[in-house]
CSV table of C-alpha atoms in Angstrom, one decimal:
chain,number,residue,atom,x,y,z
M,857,UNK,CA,37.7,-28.4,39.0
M,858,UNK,CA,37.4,-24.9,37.0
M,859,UNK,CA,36.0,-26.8,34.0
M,860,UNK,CA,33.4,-28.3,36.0
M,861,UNK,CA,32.8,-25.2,37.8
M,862,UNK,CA,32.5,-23.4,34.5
M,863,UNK,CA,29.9,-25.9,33.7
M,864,UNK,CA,27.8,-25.4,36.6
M,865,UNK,CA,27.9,-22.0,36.3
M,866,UNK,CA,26.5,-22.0,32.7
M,867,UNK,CA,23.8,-24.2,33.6
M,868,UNK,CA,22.9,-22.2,36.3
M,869,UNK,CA,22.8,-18.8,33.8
M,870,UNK,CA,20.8,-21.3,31.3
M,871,UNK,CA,18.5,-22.3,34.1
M,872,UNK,CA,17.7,-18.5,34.9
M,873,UNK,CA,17.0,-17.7,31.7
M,874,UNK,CA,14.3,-20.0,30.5
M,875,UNK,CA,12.8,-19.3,34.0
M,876,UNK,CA,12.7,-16.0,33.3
M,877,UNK,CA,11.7,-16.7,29.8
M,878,UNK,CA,8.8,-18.9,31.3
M,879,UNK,CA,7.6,-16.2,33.6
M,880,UNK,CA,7.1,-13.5,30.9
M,881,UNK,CA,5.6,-15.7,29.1
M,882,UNK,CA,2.6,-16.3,31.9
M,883,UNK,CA,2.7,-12.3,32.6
M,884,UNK,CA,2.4,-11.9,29.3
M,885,UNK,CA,-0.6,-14.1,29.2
M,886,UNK,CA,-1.3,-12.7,32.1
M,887,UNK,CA,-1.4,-9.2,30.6
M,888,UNK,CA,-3.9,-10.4,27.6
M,889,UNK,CA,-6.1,-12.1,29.9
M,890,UNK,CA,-6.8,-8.9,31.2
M,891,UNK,CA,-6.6,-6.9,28.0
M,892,UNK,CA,-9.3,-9.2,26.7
M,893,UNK,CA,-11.4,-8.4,29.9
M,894,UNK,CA,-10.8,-4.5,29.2
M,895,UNK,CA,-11.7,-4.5,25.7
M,896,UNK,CA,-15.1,-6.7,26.3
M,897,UNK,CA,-16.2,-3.7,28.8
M,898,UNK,CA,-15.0,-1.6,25.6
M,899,UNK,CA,-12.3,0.1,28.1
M,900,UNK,CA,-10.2,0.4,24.8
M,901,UNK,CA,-7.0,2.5,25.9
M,902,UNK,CA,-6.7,0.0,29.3
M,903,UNK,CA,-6.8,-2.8,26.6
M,904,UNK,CA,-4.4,-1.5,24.8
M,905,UNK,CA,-2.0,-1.0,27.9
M,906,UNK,CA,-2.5,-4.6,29.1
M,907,UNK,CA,-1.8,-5.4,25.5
M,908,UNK,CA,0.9,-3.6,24.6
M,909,UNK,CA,2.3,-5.5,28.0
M,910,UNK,CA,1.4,-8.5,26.8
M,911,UNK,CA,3.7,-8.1,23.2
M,912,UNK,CA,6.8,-6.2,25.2
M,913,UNK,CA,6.7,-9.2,27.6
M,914,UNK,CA,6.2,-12.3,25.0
M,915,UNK,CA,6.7,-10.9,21.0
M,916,UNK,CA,5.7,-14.3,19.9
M,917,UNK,CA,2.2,-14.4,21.4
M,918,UNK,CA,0.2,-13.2,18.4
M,919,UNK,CA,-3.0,-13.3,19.9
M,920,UNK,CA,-2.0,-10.2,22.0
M,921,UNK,CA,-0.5,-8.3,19.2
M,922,UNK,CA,-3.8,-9.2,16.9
M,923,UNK,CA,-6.1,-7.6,19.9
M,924,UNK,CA,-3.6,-4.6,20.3
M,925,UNK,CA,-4.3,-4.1,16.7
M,926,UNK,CA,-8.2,-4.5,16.9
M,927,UNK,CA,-7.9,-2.6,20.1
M,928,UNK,CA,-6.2,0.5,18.1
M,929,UNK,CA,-9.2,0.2,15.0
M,930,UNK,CA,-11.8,0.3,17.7
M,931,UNK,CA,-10.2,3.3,18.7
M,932,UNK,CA,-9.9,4.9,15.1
M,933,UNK,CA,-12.9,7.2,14.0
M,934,UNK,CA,-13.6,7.0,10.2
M,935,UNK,CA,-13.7,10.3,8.1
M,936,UNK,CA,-12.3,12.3,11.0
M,937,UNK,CA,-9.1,13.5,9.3
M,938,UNK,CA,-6.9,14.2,11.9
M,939,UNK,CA,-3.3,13.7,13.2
M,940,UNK,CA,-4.4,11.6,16.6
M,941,UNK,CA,-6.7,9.9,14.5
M,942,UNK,CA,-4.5,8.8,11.8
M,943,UNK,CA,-2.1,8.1,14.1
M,944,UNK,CA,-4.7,5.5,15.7
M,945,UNK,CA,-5.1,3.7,12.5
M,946,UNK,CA,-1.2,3.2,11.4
M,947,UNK,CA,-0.4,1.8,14.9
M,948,UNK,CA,-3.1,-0.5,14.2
M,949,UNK,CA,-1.6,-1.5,10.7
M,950,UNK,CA,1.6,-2.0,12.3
M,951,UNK,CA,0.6,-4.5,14.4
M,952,UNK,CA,-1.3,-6.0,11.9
M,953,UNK,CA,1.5,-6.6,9.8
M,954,UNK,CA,3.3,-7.9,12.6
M,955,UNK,CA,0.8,-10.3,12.8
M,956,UNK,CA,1.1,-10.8,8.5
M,957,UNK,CA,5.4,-11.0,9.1
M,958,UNK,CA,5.2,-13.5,11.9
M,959,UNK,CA,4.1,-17.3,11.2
M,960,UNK,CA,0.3,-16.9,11.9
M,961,UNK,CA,-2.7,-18.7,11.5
M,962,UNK,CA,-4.6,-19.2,8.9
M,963,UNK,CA,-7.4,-17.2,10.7
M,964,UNK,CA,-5.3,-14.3,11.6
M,965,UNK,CA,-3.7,-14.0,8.2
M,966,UNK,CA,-7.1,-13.6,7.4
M,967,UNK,CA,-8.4,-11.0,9.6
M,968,UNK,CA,-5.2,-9.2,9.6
M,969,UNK,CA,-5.5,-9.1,6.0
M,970,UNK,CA,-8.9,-7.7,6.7
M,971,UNK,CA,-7.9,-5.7,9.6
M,972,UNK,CA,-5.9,-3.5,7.4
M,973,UNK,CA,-7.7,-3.7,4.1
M,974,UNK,CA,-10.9,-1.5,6.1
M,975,UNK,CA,-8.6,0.9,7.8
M,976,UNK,CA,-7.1,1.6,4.0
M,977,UNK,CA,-10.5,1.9,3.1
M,978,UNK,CA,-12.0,4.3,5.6
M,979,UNK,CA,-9.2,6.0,5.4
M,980,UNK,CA,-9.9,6.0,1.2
M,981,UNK,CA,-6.6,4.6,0.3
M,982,UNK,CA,-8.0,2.1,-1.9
M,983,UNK,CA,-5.3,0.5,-3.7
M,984,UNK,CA,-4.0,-0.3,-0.5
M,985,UNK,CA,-7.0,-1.9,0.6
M,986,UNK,CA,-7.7,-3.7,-2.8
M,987,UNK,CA,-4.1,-5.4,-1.8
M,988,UNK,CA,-5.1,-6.2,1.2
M,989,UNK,CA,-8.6,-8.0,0.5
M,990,UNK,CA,-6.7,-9.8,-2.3
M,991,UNK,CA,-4.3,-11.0,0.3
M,992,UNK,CA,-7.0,-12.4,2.2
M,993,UNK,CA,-9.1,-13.9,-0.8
M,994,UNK,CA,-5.6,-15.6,-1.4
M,995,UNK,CA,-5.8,-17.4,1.8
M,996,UNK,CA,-9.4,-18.1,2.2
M,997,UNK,CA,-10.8,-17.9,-1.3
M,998,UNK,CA,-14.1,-19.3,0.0
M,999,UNK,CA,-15.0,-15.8,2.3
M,1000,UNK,CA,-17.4,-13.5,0.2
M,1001,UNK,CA,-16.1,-10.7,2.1
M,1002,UNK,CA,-13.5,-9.2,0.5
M,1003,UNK,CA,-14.9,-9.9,-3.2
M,1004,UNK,CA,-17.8,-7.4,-1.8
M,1005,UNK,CA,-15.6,-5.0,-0.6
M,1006,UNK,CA,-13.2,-4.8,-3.6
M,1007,UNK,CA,-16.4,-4.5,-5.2
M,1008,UNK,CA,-17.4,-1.7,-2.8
M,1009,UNK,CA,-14.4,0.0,-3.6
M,1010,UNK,CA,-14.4,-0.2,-7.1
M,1011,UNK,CA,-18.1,1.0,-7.5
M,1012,UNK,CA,-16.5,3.9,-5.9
M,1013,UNK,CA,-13.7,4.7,-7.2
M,1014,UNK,CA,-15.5,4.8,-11.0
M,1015,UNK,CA,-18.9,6.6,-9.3
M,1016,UNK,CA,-17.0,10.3,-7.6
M,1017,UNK,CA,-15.5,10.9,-11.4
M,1018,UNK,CA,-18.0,10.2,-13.3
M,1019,UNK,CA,-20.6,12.6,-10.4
M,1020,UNK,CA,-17.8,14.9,-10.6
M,1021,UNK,CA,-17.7,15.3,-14.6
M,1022,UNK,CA,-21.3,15.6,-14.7
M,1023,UNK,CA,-21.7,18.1,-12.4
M,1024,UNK,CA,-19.2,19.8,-14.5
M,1025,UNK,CA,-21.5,19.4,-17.1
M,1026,UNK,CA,-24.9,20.7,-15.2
M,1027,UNK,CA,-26.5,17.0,-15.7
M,1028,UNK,CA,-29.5,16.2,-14.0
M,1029,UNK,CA,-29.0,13.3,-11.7
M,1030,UNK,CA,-31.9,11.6,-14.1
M,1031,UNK,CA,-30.0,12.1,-17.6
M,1032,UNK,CA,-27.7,10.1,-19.2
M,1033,UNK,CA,-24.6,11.4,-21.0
M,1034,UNK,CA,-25.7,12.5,-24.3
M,1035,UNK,CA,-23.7,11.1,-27.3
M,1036,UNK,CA,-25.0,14.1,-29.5
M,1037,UNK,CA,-24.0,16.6,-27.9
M,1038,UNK,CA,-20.0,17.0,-28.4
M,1039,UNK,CA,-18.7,17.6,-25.0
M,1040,UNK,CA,-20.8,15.3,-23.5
M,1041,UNK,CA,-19.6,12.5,-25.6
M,1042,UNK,CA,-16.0,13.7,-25.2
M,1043,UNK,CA,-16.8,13.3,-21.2
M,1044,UNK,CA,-18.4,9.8,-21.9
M,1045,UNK,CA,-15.8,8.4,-24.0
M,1046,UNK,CA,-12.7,9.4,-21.1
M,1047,UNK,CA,-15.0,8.4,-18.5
M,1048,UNK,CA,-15.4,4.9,-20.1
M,1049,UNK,CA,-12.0,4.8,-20.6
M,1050,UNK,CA,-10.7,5.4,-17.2
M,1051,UNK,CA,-13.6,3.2,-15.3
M,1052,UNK,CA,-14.2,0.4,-17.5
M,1053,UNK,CA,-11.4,-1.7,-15.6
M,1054,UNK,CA,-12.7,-0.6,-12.2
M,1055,UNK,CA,-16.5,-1.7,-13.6
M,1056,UNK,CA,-15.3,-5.0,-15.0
M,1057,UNK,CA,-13.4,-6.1,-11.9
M,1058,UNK,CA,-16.5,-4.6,-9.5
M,1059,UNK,CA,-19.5,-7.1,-11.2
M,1060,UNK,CA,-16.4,-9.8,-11.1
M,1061,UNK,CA,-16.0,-9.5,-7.9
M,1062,UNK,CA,-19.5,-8.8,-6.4
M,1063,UNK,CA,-20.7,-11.8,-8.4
M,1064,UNK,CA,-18.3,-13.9,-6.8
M,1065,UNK,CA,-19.1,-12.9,-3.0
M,1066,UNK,CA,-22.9,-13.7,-4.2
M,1067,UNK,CA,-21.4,-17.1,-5.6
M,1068,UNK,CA,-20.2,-17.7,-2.4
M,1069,UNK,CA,-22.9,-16.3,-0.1
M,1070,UNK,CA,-26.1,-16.7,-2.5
M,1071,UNK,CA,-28.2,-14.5,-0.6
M,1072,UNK,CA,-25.8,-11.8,-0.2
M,1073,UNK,CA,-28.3,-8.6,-0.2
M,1074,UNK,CA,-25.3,-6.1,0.2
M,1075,UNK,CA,-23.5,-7.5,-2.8
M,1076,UNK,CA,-26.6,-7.4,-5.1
M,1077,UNK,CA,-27.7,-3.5,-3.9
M,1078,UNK,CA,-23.9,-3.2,-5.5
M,1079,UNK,CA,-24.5,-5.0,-8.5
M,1080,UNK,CA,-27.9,-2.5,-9.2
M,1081,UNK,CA,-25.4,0.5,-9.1
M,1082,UNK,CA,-22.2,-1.3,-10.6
M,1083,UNK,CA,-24.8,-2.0,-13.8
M,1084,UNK,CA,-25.8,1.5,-13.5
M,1085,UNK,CA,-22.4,3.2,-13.8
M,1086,UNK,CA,-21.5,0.4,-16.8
M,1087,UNK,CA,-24.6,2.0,-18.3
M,1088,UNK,CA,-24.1,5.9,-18.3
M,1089,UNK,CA,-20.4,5.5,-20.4
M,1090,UNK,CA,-21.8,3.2,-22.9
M,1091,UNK,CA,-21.8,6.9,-24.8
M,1092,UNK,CA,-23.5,6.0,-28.4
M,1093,UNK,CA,-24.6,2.4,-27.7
M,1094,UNK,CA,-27.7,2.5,-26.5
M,1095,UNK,CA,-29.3,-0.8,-27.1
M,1096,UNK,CA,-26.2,-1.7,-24.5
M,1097,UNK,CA,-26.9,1.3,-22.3
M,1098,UNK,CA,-30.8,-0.2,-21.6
M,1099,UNK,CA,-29.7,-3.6,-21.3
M,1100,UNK,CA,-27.0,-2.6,-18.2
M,1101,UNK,CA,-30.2,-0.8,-17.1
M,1102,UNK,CA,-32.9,-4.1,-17.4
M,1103,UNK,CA,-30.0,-6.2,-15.6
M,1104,UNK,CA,-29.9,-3.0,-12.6
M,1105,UNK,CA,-33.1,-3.0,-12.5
M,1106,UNK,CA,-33.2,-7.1,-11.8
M,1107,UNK,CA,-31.0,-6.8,-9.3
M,1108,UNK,CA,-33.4,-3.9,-7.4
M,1109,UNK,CA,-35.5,-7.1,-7.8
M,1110,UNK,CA,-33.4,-9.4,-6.4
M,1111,UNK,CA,-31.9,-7.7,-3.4
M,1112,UNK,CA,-35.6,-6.6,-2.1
M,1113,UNK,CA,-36.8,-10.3,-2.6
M,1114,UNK,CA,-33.8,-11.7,-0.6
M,1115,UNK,CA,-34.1,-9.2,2.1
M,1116,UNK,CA,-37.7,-10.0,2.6
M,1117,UNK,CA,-37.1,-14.0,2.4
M,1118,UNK,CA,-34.3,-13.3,5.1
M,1119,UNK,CA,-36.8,-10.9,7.3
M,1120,UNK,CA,-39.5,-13.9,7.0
M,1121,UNK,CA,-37.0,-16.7,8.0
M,1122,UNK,CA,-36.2,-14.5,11.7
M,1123,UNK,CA,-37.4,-15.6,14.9
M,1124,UNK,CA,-40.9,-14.6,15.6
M,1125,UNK,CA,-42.3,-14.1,12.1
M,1126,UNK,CA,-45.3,-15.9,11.4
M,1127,UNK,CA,-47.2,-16.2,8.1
M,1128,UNK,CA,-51.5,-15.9,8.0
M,1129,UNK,CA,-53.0,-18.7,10.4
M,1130,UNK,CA,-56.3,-19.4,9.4
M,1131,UNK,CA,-58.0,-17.4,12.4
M,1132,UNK,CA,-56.2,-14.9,11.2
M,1133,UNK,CA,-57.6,-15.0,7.5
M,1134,UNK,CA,-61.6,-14.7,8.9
């Protein structure tokens, strides 16, 4: 009689659990329903109350914790160095990497990935973010995003020292780092040293995302100045140094002839009828 007493007493504790494990679950979606509703009406810190709801009430429901995160960027102001809003963007990383730790899809490994690679790079921590847009390349090799933006990044990364040393050196933006001066070549020969990698992997990559998206204006604008900062620490080899320049200069070409092929191809633009011609 105990024993089957105990028994029915288990199953009644079992029963109340996975009720109550079944009603969090529906608050929880619940929660994100309106969360969703908040953030569309850009009411950002109700969103991320109703989200934060959502997580606390089902931790497995990653489509809350991936809007919590997106909720918290939205929320995060780039360049404005401060405590709040730093604060704003590691939350959001968190959750983000809850999102990566969890079993996701292949879409929100993906714009996790994302998610956190532009928060490291607004917030200019660019290895970070380089690791980040890898991870997502990993997963969707076929998106031309993050190609461009390593390629983003790495344009900057070699452009601010080599400004910086020139500055240094009272250059005019329109000269080139003069092999025959001695000082100058000593700047051009540590400045190739230091950004050839970053230049190599830059055209690599930004001629990958046009691969992959051929009319991917952004990436060539990046390839013109990529070319250009290959060109200025070619120090003593010139007949190098105007050929980086010629293949800039094609991709001015290029990026002006696809964004006016792309302007012709939107809605309402209309070439010469024939009335139009008298």
């Amino acid at each position: 009689m105990n024993k089957n007493l105990r028994v029915l007493m288990l199953a009644g504790v079992a029963l109340a659990l996975l009720s109550s494990v079944g009603c969090n679950k529906l608050r929880a979606r619940d929660q994100l329903n309106k969360g969703v509703q908040s953030y569309k009406n850009s009411k950002y810190e109700e969103a991320i109350n109703h989200f934060q709801q959502a997580v606390e009430l089902d931790p497995s429901l990653l489509n809350a914790r991936m809007y919590l995160a997106t909720a918290y960027a939205q929320q995060y102001i780039p360049g404005a160095d401060s405590p709040d809003n730093n604060r704003m963007a590691e939350q959001a990383i968190e959750q983000y990497n809850k999102v990566l730790e969890a079993n996701p899809s292949r879409d929100q490994r993906v714009n996790a990935a994302k998610g956190v690679a532009y928060l490291y790079l607004n917030m200019r921590k660019f290895d970070e973010a380089k690791k980040y847009y890898r991870m997502a390349s990993a997963v969707d090799p076929n998106d031309p995003e993050p190609y461009y933006s390593v390629g983003v990044i790495d344009w900057t990364a070699s452009y601010q020292p080599r400004m910086e040393a020139r500055a240094k050196l009272g250059l005019k933006p329109e000269e080139n780092l003069n092999p025959k001066d001695k000082e100058q070549k000593k700047v051009c020969i540590e400045l190739k040293q230091k950004n050839t990698p970053a230049i190599q992997e830059g055209i690599e990559s930004l001629n990958k995302a046009i691969q992959l998206r051929p009319d991917y204006d952004d990436a060539m604008a990046y390839m013109n100045l990529m070319y250009r900062e290959k060109a200025d620490v070619e120090c003593d080899d010139l007949a190098t140094r105007a050929e980086d320049l010629k293949t800039a200069d094609h991709w001015v070409d290029q990026t002006l002839l696809t964004k006016k092929a792309k302007a012709e191809k939107q809605p309402g633009q209309q070439g010469i009828t024939a009335d139009q011609s008298k």
